[in-house]
Coordinates of C-alpha atoms and ligand atoms in Angstrom, one line a residue:
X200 CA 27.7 8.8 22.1
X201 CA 26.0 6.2 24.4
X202 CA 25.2 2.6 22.9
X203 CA 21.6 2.9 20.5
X204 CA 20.7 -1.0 21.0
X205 CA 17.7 -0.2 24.0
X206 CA 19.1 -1.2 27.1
X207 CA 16.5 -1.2 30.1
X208 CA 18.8 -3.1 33.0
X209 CA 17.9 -5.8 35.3
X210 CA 14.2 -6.4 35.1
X211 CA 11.7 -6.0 32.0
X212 CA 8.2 -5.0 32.4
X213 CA 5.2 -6.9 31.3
X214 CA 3.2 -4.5 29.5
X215 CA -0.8 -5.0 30.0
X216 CA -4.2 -3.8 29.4
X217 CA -7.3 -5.1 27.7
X218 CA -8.1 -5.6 24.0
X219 CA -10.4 -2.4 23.4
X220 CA -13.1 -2.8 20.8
X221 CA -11.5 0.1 19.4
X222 CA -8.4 -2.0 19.0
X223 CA -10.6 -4.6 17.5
X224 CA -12.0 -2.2 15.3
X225 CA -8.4 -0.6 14.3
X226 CA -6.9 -4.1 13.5
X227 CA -10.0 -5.2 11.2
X228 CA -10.1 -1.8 9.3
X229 CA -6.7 -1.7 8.4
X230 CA -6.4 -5.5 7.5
X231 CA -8.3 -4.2 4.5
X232 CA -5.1 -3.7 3.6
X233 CA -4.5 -7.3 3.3
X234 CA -7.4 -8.3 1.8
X235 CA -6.4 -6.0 -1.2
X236 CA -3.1 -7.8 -1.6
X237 CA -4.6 -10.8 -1.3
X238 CA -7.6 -10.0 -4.1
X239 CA -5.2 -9.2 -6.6
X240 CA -3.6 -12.0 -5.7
X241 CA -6.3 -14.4 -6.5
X242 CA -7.9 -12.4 -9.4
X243 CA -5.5 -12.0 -12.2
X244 CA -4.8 -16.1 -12.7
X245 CA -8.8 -16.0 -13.7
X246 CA -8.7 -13.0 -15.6
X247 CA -6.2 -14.1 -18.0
X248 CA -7.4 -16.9 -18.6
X249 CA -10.4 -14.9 -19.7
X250 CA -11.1 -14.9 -23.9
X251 CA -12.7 -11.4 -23.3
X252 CA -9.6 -9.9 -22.1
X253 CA -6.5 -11.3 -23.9
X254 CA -8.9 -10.7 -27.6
X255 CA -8.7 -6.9 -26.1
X256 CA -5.3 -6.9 -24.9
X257 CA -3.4 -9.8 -25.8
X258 CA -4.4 -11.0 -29.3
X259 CA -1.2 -13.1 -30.1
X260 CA -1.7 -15.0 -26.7
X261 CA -5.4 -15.9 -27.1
X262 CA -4.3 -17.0 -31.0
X263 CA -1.7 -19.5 -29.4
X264 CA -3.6 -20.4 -26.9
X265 CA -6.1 -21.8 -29.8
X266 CA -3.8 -23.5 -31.1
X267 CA -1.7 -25.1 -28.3
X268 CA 0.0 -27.6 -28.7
X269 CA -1.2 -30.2 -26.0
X270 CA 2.0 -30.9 -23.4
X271 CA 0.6 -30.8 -20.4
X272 CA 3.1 -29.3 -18.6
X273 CA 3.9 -26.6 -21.6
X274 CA 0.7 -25.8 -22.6
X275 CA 0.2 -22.4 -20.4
X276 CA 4.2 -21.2 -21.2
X277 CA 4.1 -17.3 -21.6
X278 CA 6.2 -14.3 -21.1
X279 CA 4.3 -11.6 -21.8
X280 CA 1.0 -12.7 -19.6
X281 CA 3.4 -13.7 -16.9
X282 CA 5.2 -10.6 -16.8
X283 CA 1.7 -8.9 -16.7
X284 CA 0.6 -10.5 -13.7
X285 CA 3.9 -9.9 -12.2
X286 CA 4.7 -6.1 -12.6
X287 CA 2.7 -5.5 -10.2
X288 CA 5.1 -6.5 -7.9
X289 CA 7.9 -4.9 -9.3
X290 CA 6.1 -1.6 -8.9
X291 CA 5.6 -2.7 -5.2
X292 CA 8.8 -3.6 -4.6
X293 CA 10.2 0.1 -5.4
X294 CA 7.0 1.8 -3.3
X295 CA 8.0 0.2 -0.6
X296 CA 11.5 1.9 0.2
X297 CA 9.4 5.2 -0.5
X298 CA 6.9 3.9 1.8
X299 CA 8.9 3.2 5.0
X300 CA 9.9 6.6 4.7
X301 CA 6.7 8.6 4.7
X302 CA 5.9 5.6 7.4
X303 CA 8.5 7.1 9.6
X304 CA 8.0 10.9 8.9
X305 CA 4.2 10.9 8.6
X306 CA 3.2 7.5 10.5
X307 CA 1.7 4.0 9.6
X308 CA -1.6 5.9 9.3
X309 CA -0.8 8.1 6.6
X310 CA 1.0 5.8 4.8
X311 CA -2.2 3.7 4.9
X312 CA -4.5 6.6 3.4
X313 CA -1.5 7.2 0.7
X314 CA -2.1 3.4 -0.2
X315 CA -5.9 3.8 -0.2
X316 CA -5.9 6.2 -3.0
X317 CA -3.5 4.3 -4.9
X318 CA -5.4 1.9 -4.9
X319 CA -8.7 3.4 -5.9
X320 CA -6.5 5.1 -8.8
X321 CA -5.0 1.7 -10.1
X322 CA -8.4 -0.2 -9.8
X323 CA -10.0 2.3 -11.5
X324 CA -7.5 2.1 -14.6
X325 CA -7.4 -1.3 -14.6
X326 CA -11.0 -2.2 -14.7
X327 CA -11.9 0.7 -17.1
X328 CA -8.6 0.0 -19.2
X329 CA -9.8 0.8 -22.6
X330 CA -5.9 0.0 -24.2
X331 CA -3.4 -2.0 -22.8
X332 CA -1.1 0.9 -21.3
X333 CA -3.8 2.2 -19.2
X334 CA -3.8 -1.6 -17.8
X335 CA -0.4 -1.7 -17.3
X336 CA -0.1 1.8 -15.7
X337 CA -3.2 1.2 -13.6
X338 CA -1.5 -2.1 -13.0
X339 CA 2.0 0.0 -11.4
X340 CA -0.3 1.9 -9.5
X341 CA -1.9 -0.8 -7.8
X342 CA 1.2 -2.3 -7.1
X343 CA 2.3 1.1 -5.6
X344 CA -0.5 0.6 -3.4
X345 CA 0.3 -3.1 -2.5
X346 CA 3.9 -1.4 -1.9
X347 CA 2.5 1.3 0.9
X348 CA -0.1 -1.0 2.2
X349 CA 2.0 -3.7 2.8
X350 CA 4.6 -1.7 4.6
X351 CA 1.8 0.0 6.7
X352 CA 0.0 -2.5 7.9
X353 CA 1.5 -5.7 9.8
X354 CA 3.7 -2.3 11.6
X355 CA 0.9 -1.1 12.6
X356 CA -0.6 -4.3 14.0
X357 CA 2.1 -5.0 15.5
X358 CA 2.6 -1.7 17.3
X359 CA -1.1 -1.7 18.2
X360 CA -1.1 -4.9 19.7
X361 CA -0.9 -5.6 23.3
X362 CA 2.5 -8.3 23.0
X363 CA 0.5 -11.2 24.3
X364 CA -1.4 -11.2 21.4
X365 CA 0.6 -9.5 19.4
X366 CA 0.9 -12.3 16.7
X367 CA -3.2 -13.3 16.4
X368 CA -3.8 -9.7 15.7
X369 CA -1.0 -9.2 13.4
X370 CA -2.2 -12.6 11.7
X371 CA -5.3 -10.9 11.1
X372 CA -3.3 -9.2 7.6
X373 CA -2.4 -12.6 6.3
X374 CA -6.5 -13.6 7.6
X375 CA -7.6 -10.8 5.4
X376 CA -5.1 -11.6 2.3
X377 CA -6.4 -15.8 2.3
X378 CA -9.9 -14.2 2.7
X379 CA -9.2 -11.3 -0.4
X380 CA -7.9 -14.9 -2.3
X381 CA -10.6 -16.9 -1.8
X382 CA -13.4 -14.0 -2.9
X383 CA -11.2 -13.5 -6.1
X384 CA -11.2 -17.3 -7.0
X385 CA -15.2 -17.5 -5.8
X386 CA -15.6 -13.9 -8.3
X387 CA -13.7 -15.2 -11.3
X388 CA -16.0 -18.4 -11.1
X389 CA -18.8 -16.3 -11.8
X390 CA -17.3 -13.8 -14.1
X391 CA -15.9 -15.8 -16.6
X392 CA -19.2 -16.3 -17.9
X393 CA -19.8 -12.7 -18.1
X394 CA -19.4 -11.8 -21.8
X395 CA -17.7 -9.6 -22.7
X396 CA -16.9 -7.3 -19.2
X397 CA -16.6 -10.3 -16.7
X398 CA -12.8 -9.1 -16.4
X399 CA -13.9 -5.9 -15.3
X400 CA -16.1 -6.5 -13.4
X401 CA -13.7 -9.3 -11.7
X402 CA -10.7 -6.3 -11.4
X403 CA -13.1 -3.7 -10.5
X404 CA -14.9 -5.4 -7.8
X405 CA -11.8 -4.5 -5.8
X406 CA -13.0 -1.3 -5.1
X407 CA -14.9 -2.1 -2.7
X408 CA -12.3 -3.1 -0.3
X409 CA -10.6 -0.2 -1.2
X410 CA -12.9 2.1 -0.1
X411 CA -13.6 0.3 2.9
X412 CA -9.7 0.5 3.6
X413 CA -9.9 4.3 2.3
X414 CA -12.7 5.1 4.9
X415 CA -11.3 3.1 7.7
X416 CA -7.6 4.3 7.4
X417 CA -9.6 8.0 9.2
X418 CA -10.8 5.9 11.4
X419 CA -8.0 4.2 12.9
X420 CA -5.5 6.2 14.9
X421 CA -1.9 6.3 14.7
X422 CA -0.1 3.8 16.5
X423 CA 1.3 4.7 20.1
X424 CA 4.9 4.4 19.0
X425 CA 4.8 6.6 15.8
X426 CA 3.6 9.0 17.6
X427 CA 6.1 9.5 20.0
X428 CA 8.9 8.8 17.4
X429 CA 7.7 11.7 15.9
X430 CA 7.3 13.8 19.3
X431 CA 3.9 14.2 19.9
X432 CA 4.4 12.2 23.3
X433 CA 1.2 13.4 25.1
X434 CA -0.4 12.6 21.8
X435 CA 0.8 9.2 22.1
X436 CA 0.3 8.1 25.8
X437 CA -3.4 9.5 25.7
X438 CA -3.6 7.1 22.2
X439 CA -1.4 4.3 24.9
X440 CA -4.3 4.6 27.2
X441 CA -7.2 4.5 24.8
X442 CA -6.0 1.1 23.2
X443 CA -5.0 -0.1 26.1
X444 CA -8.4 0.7 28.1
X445 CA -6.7 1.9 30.9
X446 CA -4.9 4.8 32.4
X447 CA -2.1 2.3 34.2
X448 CA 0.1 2.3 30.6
X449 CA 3.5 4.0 32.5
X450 CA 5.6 0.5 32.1
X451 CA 4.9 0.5 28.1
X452 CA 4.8 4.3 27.6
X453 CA 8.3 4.2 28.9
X454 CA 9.6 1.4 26.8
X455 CA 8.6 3.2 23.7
X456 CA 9.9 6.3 25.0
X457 CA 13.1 5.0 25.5
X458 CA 12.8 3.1 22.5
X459 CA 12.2 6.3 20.6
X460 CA 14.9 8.0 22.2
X461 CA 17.0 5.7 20.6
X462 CA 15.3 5.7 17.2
X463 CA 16.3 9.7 17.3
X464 CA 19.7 9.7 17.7
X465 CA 19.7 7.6 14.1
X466 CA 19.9 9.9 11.6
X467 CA 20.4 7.5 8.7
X468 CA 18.4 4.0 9.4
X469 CA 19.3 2.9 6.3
X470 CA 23.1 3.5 6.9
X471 CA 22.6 1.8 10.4
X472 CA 20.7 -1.6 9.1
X473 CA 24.1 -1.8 7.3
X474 CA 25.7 -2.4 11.0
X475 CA 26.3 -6.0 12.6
X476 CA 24.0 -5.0 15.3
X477 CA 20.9 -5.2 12.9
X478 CA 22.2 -7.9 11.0
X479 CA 20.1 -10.5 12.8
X480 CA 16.6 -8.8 11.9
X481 CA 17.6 -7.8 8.7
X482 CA 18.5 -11.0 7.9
X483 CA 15.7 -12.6 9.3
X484 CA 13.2 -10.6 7.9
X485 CA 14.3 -10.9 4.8
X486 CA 15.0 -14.8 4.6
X487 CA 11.3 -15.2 5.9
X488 CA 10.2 -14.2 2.8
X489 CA 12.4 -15.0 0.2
X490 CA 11.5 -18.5 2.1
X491 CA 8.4 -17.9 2.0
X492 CA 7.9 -18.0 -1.5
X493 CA 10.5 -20.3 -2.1
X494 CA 7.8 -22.8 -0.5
X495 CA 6.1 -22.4 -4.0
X496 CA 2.6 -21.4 -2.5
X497 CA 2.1 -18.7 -5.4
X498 CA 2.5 -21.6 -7.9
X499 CA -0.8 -22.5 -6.7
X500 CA -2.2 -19.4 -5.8
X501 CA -1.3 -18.0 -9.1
X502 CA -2.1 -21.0 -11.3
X503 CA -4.3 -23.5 -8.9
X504 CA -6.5 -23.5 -12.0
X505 CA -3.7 -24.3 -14.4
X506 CA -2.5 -27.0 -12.3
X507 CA -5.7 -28.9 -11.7
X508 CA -6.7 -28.6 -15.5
X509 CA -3.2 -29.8 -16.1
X510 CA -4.0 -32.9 -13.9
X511 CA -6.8 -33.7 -16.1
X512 CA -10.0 -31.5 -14.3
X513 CA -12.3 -29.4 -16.8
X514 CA -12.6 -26.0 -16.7
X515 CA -15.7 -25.8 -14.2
X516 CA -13.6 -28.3 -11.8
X517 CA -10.8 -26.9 -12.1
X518 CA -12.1 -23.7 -10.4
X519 CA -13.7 -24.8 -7.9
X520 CA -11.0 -27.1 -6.6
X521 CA -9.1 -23.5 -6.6
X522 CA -12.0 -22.2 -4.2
X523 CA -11.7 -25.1 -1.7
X524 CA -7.8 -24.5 -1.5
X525 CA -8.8 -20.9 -0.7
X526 CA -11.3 -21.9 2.2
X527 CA -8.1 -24.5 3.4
X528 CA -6.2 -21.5 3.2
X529 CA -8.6 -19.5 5.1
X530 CA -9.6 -21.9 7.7
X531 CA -5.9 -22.7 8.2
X532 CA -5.0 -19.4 9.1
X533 CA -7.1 -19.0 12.1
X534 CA -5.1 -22.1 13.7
X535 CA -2.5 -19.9 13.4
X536 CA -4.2 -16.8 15.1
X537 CA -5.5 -18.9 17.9
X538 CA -1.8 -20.9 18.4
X539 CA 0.8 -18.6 17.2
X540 CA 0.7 -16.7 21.0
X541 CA 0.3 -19.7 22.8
X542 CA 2.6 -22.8 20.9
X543 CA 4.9 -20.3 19.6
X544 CA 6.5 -18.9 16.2
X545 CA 9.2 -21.8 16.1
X546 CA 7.1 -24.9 16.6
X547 CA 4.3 -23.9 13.5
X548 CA 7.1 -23.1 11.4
X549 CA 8.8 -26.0 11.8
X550 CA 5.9 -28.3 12.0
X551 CA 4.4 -27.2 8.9
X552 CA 8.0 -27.5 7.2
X553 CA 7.3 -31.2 7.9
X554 CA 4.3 -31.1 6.3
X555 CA 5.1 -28.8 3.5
X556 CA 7.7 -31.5 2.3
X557 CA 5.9 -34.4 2.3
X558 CA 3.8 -33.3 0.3
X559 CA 5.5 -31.8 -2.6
X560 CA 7.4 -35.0 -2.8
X561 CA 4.3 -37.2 -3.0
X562 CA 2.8 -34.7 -5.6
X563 CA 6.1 -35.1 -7.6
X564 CA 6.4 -38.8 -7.4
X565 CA 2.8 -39.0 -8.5
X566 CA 2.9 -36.9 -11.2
X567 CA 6.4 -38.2 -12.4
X568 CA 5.1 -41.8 -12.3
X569 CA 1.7 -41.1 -14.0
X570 CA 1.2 -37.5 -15.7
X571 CA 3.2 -38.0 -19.2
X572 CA 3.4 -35.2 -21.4
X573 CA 0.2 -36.1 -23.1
X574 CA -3.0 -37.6 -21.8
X575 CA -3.9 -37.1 -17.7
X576 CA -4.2 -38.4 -14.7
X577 CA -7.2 -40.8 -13.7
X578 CA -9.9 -39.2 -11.7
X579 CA -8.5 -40.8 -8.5
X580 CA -4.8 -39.5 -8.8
X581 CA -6.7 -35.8 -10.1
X582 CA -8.7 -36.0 -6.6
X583 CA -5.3 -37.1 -4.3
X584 CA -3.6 -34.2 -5.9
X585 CA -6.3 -31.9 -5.1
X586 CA -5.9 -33.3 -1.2
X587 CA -2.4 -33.3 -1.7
X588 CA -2.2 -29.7 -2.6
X589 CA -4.8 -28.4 0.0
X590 CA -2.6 -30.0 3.3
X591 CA 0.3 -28.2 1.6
X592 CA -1.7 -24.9 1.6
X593 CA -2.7 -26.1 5.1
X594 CA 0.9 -25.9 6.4
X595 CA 1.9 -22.9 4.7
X596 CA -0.9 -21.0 6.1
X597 CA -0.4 -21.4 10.1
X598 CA 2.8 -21.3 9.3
X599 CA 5.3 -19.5 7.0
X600 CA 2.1 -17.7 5.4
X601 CA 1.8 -15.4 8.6
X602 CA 5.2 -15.6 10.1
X603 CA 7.0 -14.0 7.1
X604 CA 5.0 -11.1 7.8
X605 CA 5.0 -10.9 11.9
X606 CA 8.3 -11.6 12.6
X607 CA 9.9 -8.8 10.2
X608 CA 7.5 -6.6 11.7
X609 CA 8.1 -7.6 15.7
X610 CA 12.0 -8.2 15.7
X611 CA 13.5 -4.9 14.6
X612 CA 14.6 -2.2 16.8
X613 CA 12.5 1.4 16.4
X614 CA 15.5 2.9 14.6
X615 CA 15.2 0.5 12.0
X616 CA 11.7 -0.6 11.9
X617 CA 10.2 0.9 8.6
X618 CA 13.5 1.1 7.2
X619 CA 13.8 -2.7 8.1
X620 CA 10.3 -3.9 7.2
X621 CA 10.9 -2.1 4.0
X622 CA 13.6 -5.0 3.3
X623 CA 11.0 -7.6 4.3
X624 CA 8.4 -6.1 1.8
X625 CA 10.9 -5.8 -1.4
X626 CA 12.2 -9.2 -1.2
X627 CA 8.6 -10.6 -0.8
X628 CA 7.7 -8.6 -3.8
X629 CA 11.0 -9.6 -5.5
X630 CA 10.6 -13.1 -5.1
X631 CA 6.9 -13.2 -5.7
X632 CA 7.8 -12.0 -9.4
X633 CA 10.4 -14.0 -9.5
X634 CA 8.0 -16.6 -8.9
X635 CA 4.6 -15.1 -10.7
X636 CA 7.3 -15.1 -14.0
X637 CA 9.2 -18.1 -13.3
X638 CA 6.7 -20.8 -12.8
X639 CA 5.3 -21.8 -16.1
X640 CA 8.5 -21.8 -17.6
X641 CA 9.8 -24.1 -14.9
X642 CA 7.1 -26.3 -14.9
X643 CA 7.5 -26.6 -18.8
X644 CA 11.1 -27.6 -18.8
X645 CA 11.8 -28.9 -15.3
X646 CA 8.0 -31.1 -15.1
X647 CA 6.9 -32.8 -12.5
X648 CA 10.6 -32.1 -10.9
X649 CA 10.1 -28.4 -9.9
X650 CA 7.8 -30.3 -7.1
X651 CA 11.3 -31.5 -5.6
X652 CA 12.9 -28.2 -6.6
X653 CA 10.3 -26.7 -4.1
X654 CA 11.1 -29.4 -1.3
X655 CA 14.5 -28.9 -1.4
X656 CA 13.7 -25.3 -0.5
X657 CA 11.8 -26.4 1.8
X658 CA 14.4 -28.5 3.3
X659 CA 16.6 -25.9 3.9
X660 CA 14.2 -23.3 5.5
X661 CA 13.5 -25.9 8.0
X662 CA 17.1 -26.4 9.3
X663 CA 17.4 -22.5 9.5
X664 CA 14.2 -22.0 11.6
X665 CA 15.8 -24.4 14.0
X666 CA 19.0 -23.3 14.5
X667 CA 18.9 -19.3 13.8
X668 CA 15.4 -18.3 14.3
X669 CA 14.8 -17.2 18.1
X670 CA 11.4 -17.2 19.6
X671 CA 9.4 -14.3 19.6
X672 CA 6.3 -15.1 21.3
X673 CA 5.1 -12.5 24.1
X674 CA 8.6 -10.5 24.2
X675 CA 7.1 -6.8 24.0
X676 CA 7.8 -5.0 20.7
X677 CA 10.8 -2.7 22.8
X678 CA 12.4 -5.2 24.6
X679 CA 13.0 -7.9 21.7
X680 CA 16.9 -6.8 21.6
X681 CA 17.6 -7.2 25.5
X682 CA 15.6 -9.9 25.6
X683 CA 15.5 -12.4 22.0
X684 CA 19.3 -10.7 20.0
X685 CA 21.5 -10.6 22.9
X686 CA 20.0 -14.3 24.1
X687 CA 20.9 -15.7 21.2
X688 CA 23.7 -18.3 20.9
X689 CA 24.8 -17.4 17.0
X690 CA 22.8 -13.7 16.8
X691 CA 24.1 -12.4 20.0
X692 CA 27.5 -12.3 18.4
X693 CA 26.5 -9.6 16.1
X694 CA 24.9 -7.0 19.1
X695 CA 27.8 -4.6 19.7
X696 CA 27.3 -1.3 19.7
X697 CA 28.1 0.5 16.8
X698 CA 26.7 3.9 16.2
X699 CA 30.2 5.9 16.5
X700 CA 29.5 8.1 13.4
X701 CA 25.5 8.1 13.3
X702 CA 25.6 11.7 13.8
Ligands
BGC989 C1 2.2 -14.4 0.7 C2 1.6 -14.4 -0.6 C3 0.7 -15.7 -0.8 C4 -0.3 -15.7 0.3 C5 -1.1 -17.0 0.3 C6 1.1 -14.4 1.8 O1 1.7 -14.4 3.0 O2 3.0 -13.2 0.9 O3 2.6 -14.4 -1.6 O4 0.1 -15.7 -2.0 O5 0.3 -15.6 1.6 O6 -2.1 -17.0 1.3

């Protein structure tokens, strides 16, 4: 049995063409995907905080809350709302190894309409929830649909995309999820006045993207790639040259075909990203996002409102400082699309690792030196915080916001794309729970510390990124093990060829 790792000798093609408007139009529609993620995200820190809803669903947690004891940094410190928020993401976690499947067999299309529906379905539950297991099971099925969405779409971006701009349109997911943040933290301002359905309207609202996303995922077409992985070949190259706005495609069309070829002598992908040869990607892709989170970004996108009522903001303030780190977040993230191609996936990451650490010490030495268990912090401190904490959401998002999610879906091999990206998706949804149910509790017992608990992490992702993550930037898709694995001075170690017993 010949070697599986894609060998195309001697030289590598550049692949070309134009960006379509249909490719324009692909990319936005299933970025919807994002934005989804991203809503729910944003929405459920403001919804239970809401009266309306924990009187309807969590009675003991609104009673304690009345009667909270007033440590700042205990005051929010509970299980069962955390573990709300979070199962979500357990439910995800599991879709998405059920999801790179049907990705493989049916295509990143039809893994994208499966996720639509789900979606629509766990909306629909959630915001018309009339007891608290319809909630929690339209909750699972939302996070079924984060699961399938998640899994669908940066693949198909990245398969979409023309390589030189592979990363700005891939960004376009994590565009969509800062954008489906900030609408949720702008909703929630207005709904929490809303008496006594503000939370439904806040959790149904996301039914609009959903239909969107639902509508759009017939619109889009199936990636070039999937296509051909699943032998519909002619299918594919005419798909090749509509994208690509020309008929001169030959040089990519025979990457993927020869990638493809590849993919099908795998039977088992799961058994093969058990090999040495795919333990650089796997590893990778699955560091990226336990890293990712381990930056402590969903402290603040979970609890931003928490936090800054913590550091001695009212209610009203509070929120709104939330909304201005979700326009940082936004605006921050189209630095990335506009220099991720150009500067490269290495230099952002490791940039905003700088960045990122700075200022999680600062916040920690500030709030260790002046926020005491009882009382706040003057109105200056409260506003240096607030800066503080928007040029940390700054780095994070051109930086290991987007990355976790392009590189996992650029660097593996076909064979073990889905089945790889699948890995990437369950330990972003591991650790995000881990986090969503974590973080109150830390911040109660560990205080002003878990801020140095975070730059420690933060630390150590940066030394990785610069001695074991390659560059990516402008390798096609097909070529990235010729070209980025056997390169590498520690990863090349691992690219033998190892298939023996696939079949
Ligand atoms: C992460 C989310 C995070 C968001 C913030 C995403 O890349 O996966 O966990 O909340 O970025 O913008």
């Amino acid at each position: 049995m010949p070697a599986i790792v894609v060998s195309h000798g001697g030289q590598m093609p550049e692949h070309d063409g134009k960006i379509t408007f249909y490719v324009i139009v692909c990319v936005i529609l299933a970025a919807f995907g994002g934005m989804l993620f991203g809503y729910d995200i944003g929405i459920l820190g403001g919804v239970t905080a809401m009266d309306d809803f924990l009187k309807k669903f969590f009675m003991t947690v609104y009673e304690k809350k009345k009667r909270a004891h007033e440590d700042n940094y205990c005051k929010y410190d509970n299980e069962y709302l955390q573990l709300f928020t979070s199962s979500l993401y357990i439910a995800a976690l599991v879709a998405s190894f059920v999801a790179s499947w049907v990705c493989s067999k049916f295509g990143r299309r039809t893994t994208l309409q499966i996720g639509s529906f789900l979606f629509i379905a766990g909306i629909g539950f959630q915001a018309g929830g009339v007891n608290i297991a319809m909630v929690v099971f339209g909750r699972i099925i939302l996070g079924f649909g984060v699961g399938f969405g998640n899994q669908a779409v940066p693949l198909f971006l990245s398969e979409l995309a023309p390589a030189r701009i592979r990363g700005a349109l891939n960004i376009c997911f994590q565009l969509f999820i800062t954008i489906g943040i900030l609408i949720a933290g702008i909703i929630n301002y207005f709904t929490s006045n809303i008496h006594p359905h503000g939370w439904r309207i806040s959790l149904g609202l996301a039914g609009v993207p959903a239909v969107i996303l639902l509508v759009g995922s017939f619109i889009i077409c199936e990636t070039p790639t999937s296509l051909i992985e699943r032998n519909r070949v002619d299918q594919g190259k005419a798909t090749l040259r509509r994208i690509r706005g020309t008929n001169n495609v030959d040089a990519e069309f025979n990457s993927i075909v020869a990638a493809s070829e590849a993919a099908r002598r795998v039977k088992h992908p799961f058994r093969k990203l058990m090999r040495p040869s795919s333990r650089p990607p796997l590893v990778i892709a699955m560091l990226l996002q336990v890293f990712q989170q381990f930056t402590g970004i969903n402290a603040i996108m979970f609890y931003a409102p928490v936090l800054f009522q913590t550091v001695g903001f009212g209610n009203d303030a509070a929120l709104l400082s939330t909304v201005i780190t979700g326009l940082v977040n936004v605006f921050s993230t189209l630095v990335s699309i506009y220099s991720v191609d150009k500067a490269g996936r290495r230099v952002l990451l490791l940039e905003a690792c700088v960045q990122m650490f700075i200022t999680q010490i600062i916040i920690g030495v500030l709030l260790l030196l002046h926020l005491k268990p009882t009382g706040s912090l003057d109105f200056t401190e409260a506003i240096v915080v607030v800066v503080l904490v928007c040029v940390f959401v700054m780095g994070f998002a051109w930086s290991w916001g987007p990355l976790g999610w392009l590189i996992p879906s650029e660097t593996f091999p076909l064979e073990t794309r889905t089945a790889g990206f699948s890995f990437a998706v369950s330990s972003n949804m591991l650790f995000t729970f881990i986090i969503a149910q974590a973080f109150l509790s830390m911040l109660c017992h560990m205080k002003a510390g878990i801020f140095f608990f975070f730059a420690a992490w933060i630390l150590v992702m940066g030394l990785f990124a610069l001695f074991l993550l390659p560059e990516t930037k402008g390798v096609p898709v097909d070529l990235m093990v010729e070209r980025v694995w056997k390169q590498h001075w520690f990863w090349k170690r691992y690219m033998i060829d190892d298939d023996e017993d696939d079949d």
